PDB file of C-alpha atoms in Angstrom:
ATOM      1  CA  UNK A  27       0.445  -0.372  -0.146  1.00 71.00           C
ATOM      2  CA  UNK A  28       1.711   3.495  -1.347  1.00 76.00           C
ATOM      3  CA  UNK A  29       5.197   1.197  -0.722  1.00 79.00           C
ATOM      4  CA  UNK A  30       4.492   0.514   2.477  1.00 83.00           C
ATOM      5  CA  UNK A  31       6.420  -2.785   3.020  1.00 82.00           C
ATOM      6  CA  UNK A  32       3.512  -5.031   5.405  1.00 79.00           C
ATOM      7  CA  UNK A  33       1.891  -2.260   7.222  1.00 85.00           C
ATOM      8  CA  UNK A  34       0.339  -4.912  10.116  1.00 86.00           C
ATOM      9  CA  UNK A  35       3.723  -5.834  11.224  1.00 82.00           C
ATOM     10  CA  UNK A  36       4.633  -2.108  11.574  1.00 83.00           C
ATOM     11  CA  UNK A  37       1.186  -1.020  13.525  1.00 88.00           C
ATOM     12  CA  UNK A  38       2.012  -4.162  15.651  1.00 83.00           C
ATOM     13  CA  UNK A  39       5.760  -2.630  16.336  1.00 78.00           C
ATOM     14  CA  UNK A  40       4.352   0.535  16.494  1.00 83.00           C
ATOM     15  CA  UNK A  41       1.770   0.359  19.381  1.00 83.00           C
ATOM     16  CA  UNK A  42       4.510  -2.111  21.671  1.00 75.00           C
ATOM     17  CA  UNK A  43       6.935   1.222  20.697  1.00 76.00           C
ATOM     18  CA  UNK A  44       4.626   3.910  21.877  1.00 81.00           C
ATOM     19  CA  UNK A  45       3.628   1.985  24.991  1.00 78.00           C
ATOM     20  CA  UNK A  46       6.773   1.566  26.466  1.00 71.00           C
ATOM     21  CA  UNK A  47       7.469   4.191  28.991  1.00 71.00           C
ATOM     22  CA  UNK A  48      10.136   7.034  27.634  1.00 77.00           C
ATOM     23  CA  UNK A  49      10.995  10.565  28.321  1.00 82.00           C
ATOM     24  CA  UNK A  50       8.900  11.940  26.085  1.00 85.00           C
ATOM     25  CA  UNK A  51       5.165  10.284  27.800  1.00 84.00           C
ATOM     26  CA  UNK A  52       6.907  11.285  31.306  1.00 83.00           C
ATOM     27  CA  UNK A  53       7.639  14.587  30.494  1.00 87.00           C
ATOM     28  CA  UNK A  54       4.086  15.250  29.396  1.00 90.00           C
ATOM     29  CA  UNK A  55       2.344  13.330  32.223  1.00 86.00           C
ATOM     30  CA  UNK A  56       4.808  15.495  34.492  1.00 83.00           C
ATOM     31  CA  UNK A  57       3.497  18.661  32.887  1.00 87.00           C
ATOM     32  CA  UNK A  58      -0.251  17.589  32.683  1.00 87.00           C
ATOM     33  CA  UNK A  59      -0.378  16.810  36.607  1.00 81.00           C
ATOM     34  CA  UNK A  60       1.215  19.730  37.459  1.00 78.00           C
ATOM     35  CA  UNK A  61      -0.273  22.416  35.202  1.00 82.00           C
ATOM     36  CA  UNK A  62      -2.658  21.225  33.751  1.00 84.00           C
ATOM     37  CA  UNK A  63      -4.491  20.127  30.708  1.00 88.00           C
ATOM     38  CA  UNK A  64      -3.969  22.831  28.272  1.00 91.00           C
ATOM     39  CA  UNK A  65      -0.195  23.286  29.527  1.00 90.00           C
ATOM     40  CA  UNK A  66       0.093  19.151  28.929  1.00 91.00           C
ATOM     41  CA  UNK A  67      -0.926  19.406  25.131  1.00 95.00           C
ATOM     42  CA  UNK A  68       1.434  22.208  25.233  1.00 95.00           C
ATOM     43  CA  UNK A  69       4.354  19.837  25.670  1.00 94.00           C
ATOM     44  CA  UNK A  70       2.805  17.174  23.862  1.00 95.00           C
ATOM     45  CA  UNK A  71       2.843  19.251  20.575  1.00 96.00           C
ATOM     46  CA  UNK A  72       6.478  19.854  20.852  1.00 94.00           C
ATOM     47  CA  UNK A  73       7.191  15.949  20.944  1.00 94.00           C
ATOM     48  CA  UNK A  74       4.990  15.924  17.603  1.00 94.00           C
ATOM     49  CA  UNK A  75       6.683  18.352  16.361  1.00 95.00           C
ATOM     50  CA  UNK A  76      10.218  16.377  17.482  1.00 92.00           C
ATOM     51  CA  UNK A  77       9.208  13.366  16.172  1.00 90.00           C
ATOM     52  CA  UNK A  78       8.154  15.130  12.879  1.00 91.00           C
ATOM     53  CA  UNK A  79      11.782  16.587  12.909  1.00 89.00           C
ATOM     54  CA  UNK A  80      12.973  12.745  13.175  1.00 87.00           C
ATOM     55  CA  UNK A  81      10.922  11.368  10.453  1.00 85.00           C
ATOM     56  CA  UNK A  82      11.953  13.839   8.526  1.00 85.00           C
ATOM     57  CA  UNK A  83      15.704  13.291   8.890  1.00 80.00           C
ATOM     58  CA  UNK A  84      14.924   9.585   8.627  1.00 77.00           C
ATOM     59  CA  UNK A  85      13.126  10.341   4.905  1.00 76.00           C
ATOM     60  CA  UNK A  86      16.439  12.388   3.846  1.00 76.00           C
ATOM     61  CA  UNK A  87      18.676   9.481   4.840  1.00 67.00           C
ATOM     62  CA  UNK A  88      20.410  10.966   7.777  1.00 59.00           C
ATOM     63  CA  UNK A  89      19.203   7.438   9.417  1.00 54.00           C
ATOM     64  CA  UNK A  90      21.691   5.985   6.531  1.00 58.00           C
ATOM     65  CA  UNK A  91      24.274   8.677   7.470  1.00 59.00           C
ATOM     66  CA  UNK A  92      24.456   8.001  11.537  1.00 55.00           C
ATOM     67  CA  UNK A  93      24.781   3.999  10.917  1.00 57.00           C
ATOM     68  CA  UNK A  94      27.464   4.782   8.736  1.00 62.00           C
ATOM     69  CA  UNK A  95      29.339   7.280  11.165  1.00 63.00           C
ATOM     70  CA  UNK A  96      30.227   5.968  14.113  1.00 68.00           C
ATOM     71  CA  UNK A  97      31.506   9.406  15.296  1.00 72.00           C
ATOM     72  CA  UNK A  98      28.401  11.424  14.167  1.00 63.00           C
ATOM     73  CA  UNK A  99      26.676   8.718  15.856  1.00 64.00           C
ATOM     74  CA  UNK A 100      28.437   9.173  19.079  1.00 71.00           C
ATOM     75  CA  UNK A 101      28.348  13.231  19.209  1.00 69.00           C
ATOM     76  CA  UNK A 102      24.616  13.033  19.178  1.00 63.00           C
ATOM     77  CA  UNK A 103      24.076  10.143  21.504  1.00 66.00           C
ATOM     78  CA  UNK A 104      26.261  11.999  23.921  1.00 74.00           C
ATOM     79  CA  UNK A 105      24.676  15.190  23.831  1.00 69.00           C
ATOM     80  CA  UNK A 106      21.221  13.287  24.294  1.00 64.00           C
ATOM     81  CA  UNK A 107      22.194  11.575  27.116  1.00 70.00           C
ATOM     82  CA  UNK A 108      23.817  15.332  28.663  1.00 73.00           C
ATOM     83  CA  UNK A 109      20.887  16.960  28.163  1.00 63.00           C
ATOM     84  CA  UNK A 110      18.374  13.854  29.642  1.00 65.00           C
ATOM     85  CA  UNK A 111      21.069  14.012  32.532  1.00 76.00           C
ATOM     86  CA  UNK A 112      20.468  17.285  33.091  1.00 71.00           C
ATOM     87  CA  UNK A 113      16.985  17.271  33.360  1.00 67.00           C
ATOM     88  CA  UNK A 114      17.014  14.233  35.606  1.00 73.00           C
ATOM     89  CA  UNK A 115      19.330  16.503  38.119  1.00 77.00           C
ATOM     90  CA  UNK A 116      16.488  19.748  38.190  1.00 71.00           C
ATOM     91  CA  UNK A 117      13.924  16.867  38.800  1.00 67.00           C
ATOM     92  CA  UNK A 118      16.162  15.617  41.623  1.00 74.00           C
ATOM     93  CA  UNK A 119      16.518  18.699  42.925  1.00 74.00           C
ATOM     94  CA  UNK A 120      13.034  19.623  43.223  1.00 68.00           C
ATOM     95  CA  UNK A 121      12.477  16.309  44.525  1.00 67.00           C
ATOM     96  CA  UNK A 122      14.750  17.397  47.770  1.00 72.00           C
ATOM     97  CA  UNK A 123      13.864  20.430  48.195  1.00 69.00           C
ATOM     98  CA  UNK A 124      10.117  19.026  48.183  1.00 62.00           C
ATOM     99  CA  UNK A 125      11.104  16.171  50.913  1.00 65.00           C
ATOM    100  CA  UNK A 126      12.799  19.127  52.762  1.00 68.00           C
ATOM    101  CA  UNK A 127       9.084  20.510  52.973  1.00 62.00           C
ATOM    102  CA  UNK A 128       6.984  17.966  53.087  1.00 54.00           C
ATOM    103  CA  UNK A 129       5.572  18.850  56.685  1.00 51.00           C
ATOM    104  CA  UNK A 130       5.018  22.480  55.159  1.00 53.00           C
ATOM    105  CA  UNK A 131       1.543  23.458  53.972  1.00 48.00           C
ATOM    106  CA  UNK A 132       1.179  22.238  50.126  1.00 45.00           C
ATOM    107  CA  UNK A 133       1.466  25.358  47.703  1.00 45.00           C
ATOM    108  CA  UNK A 134       1.150  24.748  43.549  1.00 47.00           C
ATOM    109  CA  UNK A 135       4.337  24.157  41.996  1.00 45.00           C
ATOM    110  CA  UNK A 136       3.100  26.709  39.481  1.00 46.00           C
ATOM    111  CA  UNK A 137       3.939  29.374  42.068  1.00 43.00           C
ATOM    112  CA  UNK A 138       7.598  28.230  42.266  1.00 45.00           C
ATOM    113  CA  UNK A 139      10.125  29.921  39.738  1.00 45.00           C
ATOM    114  CA  UNK A 140      11.334  27.110  38.118  1.00 50.00           C
ATOM    115  CA  UNK A 141       7.805  26.311  37.346  1.00 52.00           C
ATOM    116  CA  UNK A 142       7.082  29.746  36.317  1.00 51.00           C
ATOM    117  CA  UNK A 143       9.909  29.936  33.632  1.00 60.00           C
ATOM    118  CA  UNK A 144       9.370  26.295  32.122  1.00 70.00           C
ATOM    119  CA  UNK A 145       8.734  26.361  28.695  1.00 86.00           C
ATOM    120  CA  UNK A 146       6.606  22.782  27.957  1.00 90.00           C
ATOM    121  CA  UNK A 147       6.788  22.918  24.240  1.00 94.00           C
ATOM    122  CA  UNK A 148      10.477  23.670  24.010  1.00 91.00           C
ATOM    123  CA  UNK A 149      11.424  21.270  26.704  1.00 90.00           C
ATOM    124  CA  UNK A 150       9.463  18.839  24.876  1.00 91.00           C
ATOM    125  CA  UNK A 151      10.580  19.466  21.697  1.00 93.00           C
ATOM    126  CA  UNK A 152      14.336  18.807  22.827  1.00 89.00           C
ATOM    127  CA  UNK A 153      13.620  15.974  24.931  1.00 86.00           C
ATOM    128  CA  UNK A 154      11.868  14.380  21.535  1.00 88.00           C
ATOM    129  CA  UNK A 155      14.737  14.815  19.341  1.00 85.00           C
ATOM    130  CA  UNK A 156      16.897  12.999  22.445  1.00 79.00           C
ATOM    131  CA  UNK A 157      15.045  10.261  23.141  1.00 77.00           C
ATOM    132  CA  UNK A 158      16.562   7.271  22.434  1.00 70.00           C
ATOM    133  CA  UNK A 159      13.552   5.491  21.753  1.00 71.00           C
ATOM    134  CA  UNK A 160      12.467   7.799  19.324  1.00 76.00           C
ATOM    135  CA  UNK A 161      16.519   7.606  17.925  1.00 73.00           C
ATOM    136  CA  UNK A 162      16.491   4.216  17.533  1.00 69.00           C
ATOM    137  CA  UNK A 163      12.543   3.614  16.431  1.00 74.00           C
ATOM    138  CA  UNK A 164      13.436   5.847  13.327  1.00 74.00           C
ATOM    139  CA  UNK A 165      16.672   5.027  12.716  1.00 67.00           C
ATOM    140  CA  UNK A 166      16.345   1.285  12.877  1.00 65.00           C
ATOM    141  CA  UNK A 167      12.879   0.119  12.468  1.00 69.00           C
ATOM    142  CA  UNK A 168      10.925   3.012  10.404  1.00 72.00           C
ATOM    143  CA  UNK A 169      12.827   2.893   7.438  1.00 70.00           C
ATOM    144  CA  UNK A 170      12.636  -0.929   7.005  1.00 72.00           C
ATOM    145  CA  UNK A 171       8.669  -0.554   5.999  1.00 79.00           C
ATOM    146  CA  UNK A 172       9.593   1.531   3.073  1.00 77.00           C
ATOM    147  CA  UNK A 173       9.817  -0.213  -0.454  1.00 79.00           C
ATOM    148  CA  UNK A 174      12.846   1.034  -2.222  1.00 70.00           C
ATOM    149  CA  UNK A 175      11.830   0.077  -5.682  1.00 75.00           C
ATOM    150  CA  UNK A 176       8.471   2.161  -4.926  1.00 76.00           C
ATOM    151  CA  UNK A 177       8.333   5.267  -7.109  1.00 79.00           C
ATOM    152  CA  UNK A 178       7.214   7.927  -4.558  1.00 78.00           C
ATOM    153  CA  UNK A 179       9.015   7.031  -1.399  1.00 74.00           C
ATOM    154  CA  UNK A 180       8.334  10.170   0.283  1.00 79.00           C
ATOM    155  CA  UNK A 181       4.419   9.456   0.276  1.00 85.00           C
ATOM    156  CA  UNK A 182       5.545   5.907   1.754  1.00 84.00           C
ATOM    157  CA  UNK A 183       7.079   8.148   4.575  1.00 85.00           C
ATOM    158  CA  UNK A 184       4.262   9.929   4.888  1.00 88.00           C
ATOM    159  CA  UNK A 185       2.318   7.189   5.395  1.00 88.00           C
ATOM    160  CA  UNK A 186       4.118   5.664   8.287  1.00 88.00           C
ATOM    161  CA  UNK A 187       4.598   9.202   9.890  1.00 88.00           C
ATOM    162  CA  UNK A 188       0.759   9.835  10.055  1.00 91.00           C
ATOM    163  CA  UNK A 189      -0.010   6.216  11.417  1.00 92.00           C
ATOM    164  CA  UNK A 190       3.397   7.213  13.841  1.00 91.00           C
ATOM    165  CA  UNK A 191       1.898  10.541  15.066  1.00 93.00           C
ATOM    166  CA  UNK A 192      -1.984   8.656  15.613  1.00 94.00           C
ATOM    167  CA  UNK A 193      -0.949   6.447  17.731  1.00 92.00           C
ATOM    168  CA  UNK A 194       1.547   9.356  19.620  1.00 92.00           C
ATOM    169  CA  UNK A 195      -1.695  11.860  20.005  1.00 95.00           C
ATOM    170  CA  UNK A 196      -4.067   8.839  21.296  1.00 94.00           C
ATOM    171  CA  UNK A 197      -1.609   7.702  24.029  1.00 92.00           C
ATOM    172  CA  UNK A 198      -0.261  11.217  24.932  1.00 93.00           C
ATOM    173  CA  UNK A 199      -4.075  12.726  24.991  1.00 94.00           C
ATOM    174  CA  UNK A 200      -5.008   9.322  27.350  1.00 91.00           C
ATOM    175  CA  UNK A 201      -1.266  10.391  29.819  1.00 88.00           C
ATOM    176  CA  UNK A 202      -2.732  14.097  30.167  1.00 91.00           C
ATOM    177  CA  UNK A 203      -6.174  13.480  31.389  1.00 88.00           C
ATOM    178  CA  UNK A 204      -4.480  10.751  33.716  1.00 82.00           C
ATOM    179  CA  UNK A 205      -2.091  13.303  34.520  1.00 78.00           C
ATOM    180  CA  UNK A 206      -4.869  15.895  35.989  1.00 75.00           C
ATOM    181  CA  UNK A 207      -6.543  13.757  37.742  1.00 73.00           C
ATOM    182  CA  UNK A 208      -2.809  13.062  39.900  1.00 67.00           C
ATOM    183  CA  UNK A 209      -2.648  16.227  40.130  1.00 64.00           C
ATOM    184  CA  UNK A 210      -4.772  16.634  43.024  1.00 59.00           C
ATOM    185  CA  UNK A 211      -3.589  13.851  44.837  1.00 57.00           C
ATOM    186  CA  UNK A 212      -0.051  15.285  44.187  1.00 56.00           C
ATOM    187  CA  UNK A 213      -1.263  18.632  45.640  1.00 57.00           C
ATOM    188  CA  UNK A 214      -2.576  17.440  48.900  1.00 55.00           C
ATOM    189  CA  UNK A 215       0.274  14.951  49.804  1.00 57.00           C
ATOM    190  CA  UNK A 216       4.006  16.421  49.510  1.00 60.00           C
ATOM    191  CA  UNK A 217       4.938  13.045  50.365  1.00 61.00           C
ATOM    192  CA  UNK A 218       3.383  11.323  47.042  1.00 58.00           C
ATOM    193  CA  UNK A 219       4.552  14.377  44.877  1.00 59.00           C
ATOM    194  CA  UNK A 220       8.326  13.994  46.204  1.00 64.00           C
ATOM    195  CA  UNK A 221       8.079  10.345  45.583  1.00 66.00           C
ATOM    196  CA  UNK A 222       6.855  10.597  42.125  1.00 64.00           C
ATOM    197  CA  UNK A 223       9.637  13.492  41.107  1.00 65.00           C
ATOM    198  CA  UNK A 224      12.302  11.195  42.379  1.00 70.00           C
ATOM    199  CA  UNK A 225      10.911   8.694  40.605  1.00 70.00           C
ATOM    200  CA  UNK A 226      10.941  10.443  37.522  1.00 65.00           C
ATOM    201  CA  UNK A 227      14.382  12.003  37.965  1.00 70.00           C
ATOM    202  CA  UNK A 228      16.256   8.589  38.299  1.00 75.00           C
ATOM    203  CA  UNK A 229      14.151   7.093  35.064  1.00 68.00           C
ATOM    204  CA  UNK A 230      16.036  10.097  33.025  1.00 64.00           C
ATOM    205  CA  UNK A 231      18.894   9.388  34.120  1.00 73.00           C
ATOM    206  CA  UNK A 232      18.256   5.610  32.972  1.00 74.00           C
ATOM    207  CA  UNK A 233      17.328   6.872  29.739  1.00 64.00           C
ATOM    208  CA  UNK A 234      20.547   8.854  29.221  1.00 68.00           C
ATOM    209  CA  UNK A 235      22.653   5.684  30.474  1.00 73.00           C
ATOM    210  CA  UNK A 236      20.585   3.613  27.973  1.00 67.00           C
ATOM    211  CA  UNK A 237      21.038   6.604  24.902  1.00 60.00           C
ATOM    212  CA  UNK A 238      25.136   6.243  26.173  1.00 70.00           C
ATOM    213  CA  UNK A 239      24.443   2.025  25.310  1.00 70.00           C
ATOM    214  CA  UNK A 240      22.836   2.564  22.180  1.00 60.00           C
ATOM    215  CA  UNK A 241      24.548   1.398  18.974  1.00 57.00           C
ATOM    216  CA  UNK A 242      24.069   2.653  15.405  1.00 50.00           C
TER     217      UNK A 242
END
């Protein structure tokens, strides 16, 4: 169909990959829980734009270039790991502050300077570009389902990308509305909020380590 090879296998793999926890989904969930539905969708839009950039680069042959050039791939993955580590440190510092002040009256995190300065779209966009799950998906999986003999390969990439974005939209929408339900519990119980933030920071460190171990 339109130069796409074995669409059912692609869709099955896509669902499994989308459902695997990653920095994109974790960040969107965090934003929705702290700042509500609108901010959650702002972060989700950053993810979708970042994924579109990765799809475009894959279609343009950058995926093959990364596979062939170990130095370039190393630069990309270590830069991504550094950024994810920086986000993790920020989350762990915020969690530590929550643990220290957990006995005080709960206040909205939006009132803190860190939350006020946060730019969900921009941060989600960068997280998406350096997401190890997305990089490996578009480098090693995405391109395998395009028929090299098809006359219009760009159309094939558009079809595959549309399915990927639809799956991402449905999944992130579910996370956003789940996150807003968690928000009330987080605001009432600072210990729960601190624990969740600590776990998120630890997971981001794990994503950074996973990215450094990735191979082209």
